[in-house]
mmCIF file with all atom_site columns, C-alpha atoms in Angstrom:
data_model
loop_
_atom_site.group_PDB
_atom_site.id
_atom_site.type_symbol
_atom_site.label_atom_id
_atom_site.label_alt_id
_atom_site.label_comp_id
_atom_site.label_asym_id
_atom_site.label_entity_id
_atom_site.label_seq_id
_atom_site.pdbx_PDB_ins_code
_atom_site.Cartn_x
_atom_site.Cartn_y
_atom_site.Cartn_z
_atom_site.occupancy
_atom_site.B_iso_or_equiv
_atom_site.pdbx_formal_charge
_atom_site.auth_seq_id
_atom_site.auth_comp_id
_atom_site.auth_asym_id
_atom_site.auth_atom_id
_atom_site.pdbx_PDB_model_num
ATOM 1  C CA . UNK A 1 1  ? 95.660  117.318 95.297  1.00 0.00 ? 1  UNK A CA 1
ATOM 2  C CA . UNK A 1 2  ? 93.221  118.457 92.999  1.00 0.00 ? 2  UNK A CA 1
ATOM 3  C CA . UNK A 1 3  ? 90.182  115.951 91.639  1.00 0.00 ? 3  UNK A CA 1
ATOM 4  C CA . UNK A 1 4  ? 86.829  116.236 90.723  1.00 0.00 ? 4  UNK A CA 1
ATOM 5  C CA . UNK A 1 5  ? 86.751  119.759 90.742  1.00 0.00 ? 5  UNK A CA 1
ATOM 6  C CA . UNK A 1 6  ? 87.669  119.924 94.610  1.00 0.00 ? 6  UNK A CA 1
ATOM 7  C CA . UNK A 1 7  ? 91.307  120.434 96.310  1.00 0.00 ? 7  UNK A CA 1
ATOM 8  C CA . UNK A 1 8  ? 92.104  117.775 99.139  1.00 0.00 ? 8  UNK A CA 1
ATOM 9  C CA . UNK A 1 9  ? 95.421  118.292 101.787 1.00 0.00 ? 9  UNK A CA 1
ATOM 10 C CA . UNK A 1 10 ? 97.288  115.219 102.442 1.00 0.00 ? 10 UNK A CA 1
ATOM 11 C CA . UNK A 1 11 ? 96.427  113.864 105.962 1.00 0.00 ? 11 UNK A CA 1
ATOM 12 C CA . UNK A 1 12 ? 98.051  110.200 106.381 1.00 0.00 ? 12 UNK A CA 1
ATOM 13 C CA . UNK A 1 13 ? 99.945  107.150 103.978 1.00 0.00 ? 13 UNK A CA 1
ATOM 14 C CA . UNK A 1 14 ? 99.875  103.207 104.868 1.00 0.00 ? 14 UNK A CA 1
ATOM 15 C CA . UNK A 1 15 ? 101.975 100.740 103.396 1.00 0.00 ? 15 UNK A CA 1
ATOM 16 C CA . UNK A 1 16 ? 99.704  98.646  101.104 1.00 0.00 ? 16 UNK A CA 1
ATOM 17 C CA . UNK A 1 17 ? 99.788  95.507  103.282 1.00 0.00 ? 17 UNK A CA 1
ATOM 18 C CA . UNK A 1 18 ? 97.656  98.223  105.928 1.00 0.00 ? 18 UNK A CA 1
ATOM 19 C CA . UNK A 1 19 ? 94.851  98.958  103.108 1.00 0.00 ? 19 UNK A CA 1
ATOM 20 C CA . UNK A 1 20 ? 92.115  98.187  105.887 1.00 0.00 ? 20 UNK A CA 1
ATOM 21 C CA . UNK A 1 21 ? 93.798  100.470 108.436 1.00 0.00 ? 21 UNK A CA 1
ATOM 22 C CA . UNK A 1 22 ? 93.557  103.379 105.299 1.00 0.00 ? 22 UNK A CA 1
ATOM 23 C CA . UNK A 1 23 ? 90.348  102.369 104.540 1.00 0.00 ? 23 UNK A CA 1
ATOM 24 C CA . UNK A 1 24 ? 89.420  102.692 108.753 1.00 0.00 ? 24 UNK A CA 1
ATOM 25 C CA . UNK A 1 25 ? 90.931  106.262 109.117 1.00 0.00 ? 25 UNK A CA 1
ATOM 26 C CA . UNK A 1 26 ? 89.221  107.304 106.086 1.00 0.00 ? 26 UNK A CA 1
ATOM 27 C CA . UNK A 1 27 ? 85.647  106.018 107.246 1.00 0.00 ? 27 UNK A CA 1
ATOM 28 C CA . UNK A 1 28 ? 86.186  107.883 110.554 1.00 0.00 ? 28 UNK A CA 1
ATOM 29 C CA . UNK A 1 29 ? 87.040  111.318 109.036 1.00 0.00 ? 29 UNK A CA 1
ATOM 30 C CA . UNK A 1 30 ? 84.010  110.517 106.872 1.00 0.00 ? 30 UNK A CA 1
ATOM 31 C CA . UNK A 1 31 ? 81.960  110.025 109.452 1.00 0.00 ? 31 UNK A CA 1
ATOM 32 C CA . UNK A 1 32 ? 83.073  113.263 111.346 1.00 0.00 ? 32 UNK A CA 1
ATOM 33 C CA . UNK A 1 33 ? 81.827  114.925 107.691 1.00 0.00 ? 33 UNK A CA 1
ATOM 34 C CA . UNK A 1 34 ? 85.172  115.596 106.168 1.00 0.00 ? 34 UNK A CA 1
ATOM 35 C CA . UNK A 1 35 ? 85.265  114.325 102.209 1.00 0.00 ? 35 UNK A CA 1
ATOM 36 C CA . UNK A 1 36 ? 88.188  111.606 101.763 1.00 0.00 ? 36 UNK A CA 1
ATOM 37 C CA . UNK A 1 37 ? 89.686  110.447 99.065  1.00 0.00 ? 37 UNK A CA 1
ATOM 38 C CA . UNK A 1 38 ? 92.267  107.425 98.887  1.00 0.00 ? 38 UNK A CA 1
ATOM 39 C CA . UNK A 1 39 ? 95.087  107.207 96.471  1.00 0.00 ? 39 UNK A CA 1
ATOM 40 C CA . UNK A 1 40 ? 97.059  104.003 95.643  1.00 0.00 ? 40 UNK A CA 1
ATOM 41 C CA . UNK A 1 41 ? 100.476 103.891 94.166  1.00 0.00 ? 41 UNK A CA 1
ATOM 42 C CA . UNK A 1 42 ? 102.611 100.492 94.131  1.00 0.00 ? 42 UNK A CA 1
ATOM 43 C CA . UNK A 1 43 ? 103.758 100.997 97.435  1.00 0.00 ? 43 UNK A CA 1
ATOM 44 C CA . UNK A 1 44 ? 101.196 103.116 99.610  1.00 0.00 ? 44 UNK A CA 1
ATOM 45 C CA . UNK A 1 45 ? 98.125  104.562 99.812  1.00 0.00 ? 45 UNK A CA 1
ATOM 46 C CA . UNK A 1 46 ? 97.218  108.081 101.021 1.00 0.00 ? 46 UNK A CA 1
ATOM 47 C CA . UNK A 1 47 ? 94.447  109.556 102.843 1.00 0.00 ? 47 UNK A CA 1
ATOM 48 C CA . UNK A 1 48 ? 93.647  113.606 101.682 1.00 0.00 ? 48 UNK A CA 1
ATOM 49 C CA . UNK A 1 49 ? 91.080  115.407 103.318 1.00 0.00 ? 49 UNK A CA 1
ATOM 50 C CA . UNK A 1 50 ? 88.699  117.881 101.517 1.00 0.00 ? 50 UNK A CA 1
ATOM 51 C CA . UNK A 1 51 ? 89.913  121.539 102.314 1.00 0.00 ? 51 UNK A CA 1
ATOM 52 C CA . UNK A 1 52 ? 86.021  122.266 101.748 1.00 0.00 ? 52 UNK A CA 1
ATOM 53 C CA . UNK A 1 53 ? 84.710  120.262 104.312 1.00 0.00 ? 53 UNK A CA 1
ATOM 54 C CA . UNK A 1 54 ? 87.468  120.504 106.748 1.00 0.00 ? 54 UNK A CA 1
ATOM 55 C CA . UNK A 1 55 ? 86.654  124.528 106.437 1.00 0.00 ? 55 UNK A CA 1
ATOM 56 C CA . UNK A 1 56 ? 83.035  123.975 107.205 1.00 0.00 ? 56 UNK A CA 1
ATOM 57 C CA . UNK A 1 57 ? 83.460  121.672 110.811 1.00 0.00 ? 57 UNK A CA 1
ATOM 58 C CA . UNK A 1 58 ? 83.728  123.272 113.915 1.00 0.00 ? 58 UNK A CA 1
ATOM 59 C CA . UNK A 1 59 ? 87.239  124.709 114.840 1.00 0.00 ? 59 UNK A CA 1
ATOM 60 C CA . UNK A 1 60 ? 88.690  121.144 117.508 1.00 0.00 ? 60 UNK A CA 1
ATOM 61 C CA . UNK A 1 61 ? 92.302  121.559 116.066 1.00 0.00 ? 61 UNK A CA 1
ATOM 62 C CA . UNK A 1 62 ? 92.115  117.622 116.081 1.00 0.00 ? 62 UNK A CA 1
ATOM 63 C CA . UNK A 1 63 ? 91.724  115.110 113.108 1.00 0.00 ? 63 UNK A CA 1
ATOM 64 C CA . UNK A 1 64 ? 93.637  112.171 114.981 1.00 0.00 ? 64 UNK A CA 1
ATOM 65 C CA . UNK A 1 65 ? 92.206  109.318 114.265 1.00 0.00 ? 65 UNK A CA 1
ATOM 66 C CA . UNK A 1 66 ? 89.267  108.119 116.923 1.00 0.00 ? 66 UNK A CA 1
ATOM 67 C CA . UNK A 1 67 ? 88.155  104.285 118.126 1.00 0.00 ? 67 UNK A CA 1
ATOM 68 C CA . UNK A 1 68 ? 86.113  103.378 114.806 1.00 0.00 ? 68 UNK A CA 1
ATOM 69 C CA . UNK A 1 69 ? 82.698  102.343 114.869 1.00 0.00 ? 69 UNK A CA 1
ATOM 70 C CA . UNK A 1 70 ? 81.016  99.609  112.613 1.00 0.00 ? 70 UNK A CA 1
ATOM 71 C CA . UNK A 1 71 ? 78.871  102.276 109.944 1.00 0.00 ? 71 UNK A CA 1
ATOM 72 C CA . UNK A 1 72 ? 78.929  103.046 106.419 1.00 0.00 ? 72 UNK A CA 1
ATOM 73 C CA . UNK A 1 73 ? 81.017  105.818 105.029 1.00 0.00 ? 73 UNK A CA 1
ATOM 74 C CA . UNK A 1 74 ? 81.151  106.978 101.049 1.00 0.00 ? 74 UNK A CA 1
ATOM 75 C CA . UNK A 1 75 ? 85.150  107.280 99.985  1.00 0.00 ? 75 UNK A CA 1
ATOM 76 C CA . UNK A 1 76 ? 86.823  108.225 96.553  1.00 0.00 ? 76 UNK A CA 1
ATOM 77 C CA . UNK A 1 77 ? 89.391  105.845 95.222  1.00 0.00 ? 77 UNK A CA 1
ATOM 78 C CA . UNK A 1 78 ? 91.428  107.488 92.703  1.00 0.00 ? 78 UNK A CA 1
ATOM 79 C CA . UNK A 1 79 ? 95.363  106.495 91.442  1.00 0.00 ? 79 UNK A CA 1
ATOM 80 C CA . UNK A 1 80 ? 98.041  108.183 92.130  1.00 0.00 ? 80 UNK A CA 1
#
C-alpha cells in the first residue's frame, strides 16, 4: 500500500467487532519503531507496516505480536 508518500506491507486484518485488538497490535509494532497504518473497510481493518522502518530495526525475523504495555503510540488511520 502506498500513502503519504511511503509504501507499507500488509502485516495482520481483524474483524471490525476486534477494532481494539487492531488498534493493540498496531501500538506494539509502534512502539518497537515500525510506522503503522490502519485501514477500515465495512468489514475489517488491516494493520501494514512501513517497509522503511521495518528496513531500519535490527534483523529478529519476528514481528508477532508481544504482551502490550499501557503507553502512547502515534498510528495513521486511512480508508480502504
Amino acid at each position: 500500500m502506498y500513502y503519504n508518500n511511503e509504501l507499507y506491507t500488509y502485516f495482520q486484518t481483524y474483524p471490525l467487532a476486534e477494532r481494539l485488538k487492531a488498534y493493540t497490535i498496531a501500538c506494539e509494532q509502534t512502539e518497537r519503531g515500525v510506522g503503522v497504518c490502519i485501514t477500515v473497510s465495512k468489514t475489517h481493518y488491516s494493520v501494514w507496516l512501513n517497509l522503511r522502518s521495518l528496513n531500519l530495526l535490527p534483523s529478529t525475523g519476528n514481528l508477532a505480536p508481544e504482551p502490550s504495555e499501557e503507553g502512547s503510540a502515534t498510528t495513521k488511520c486511512v480508508e480502504d
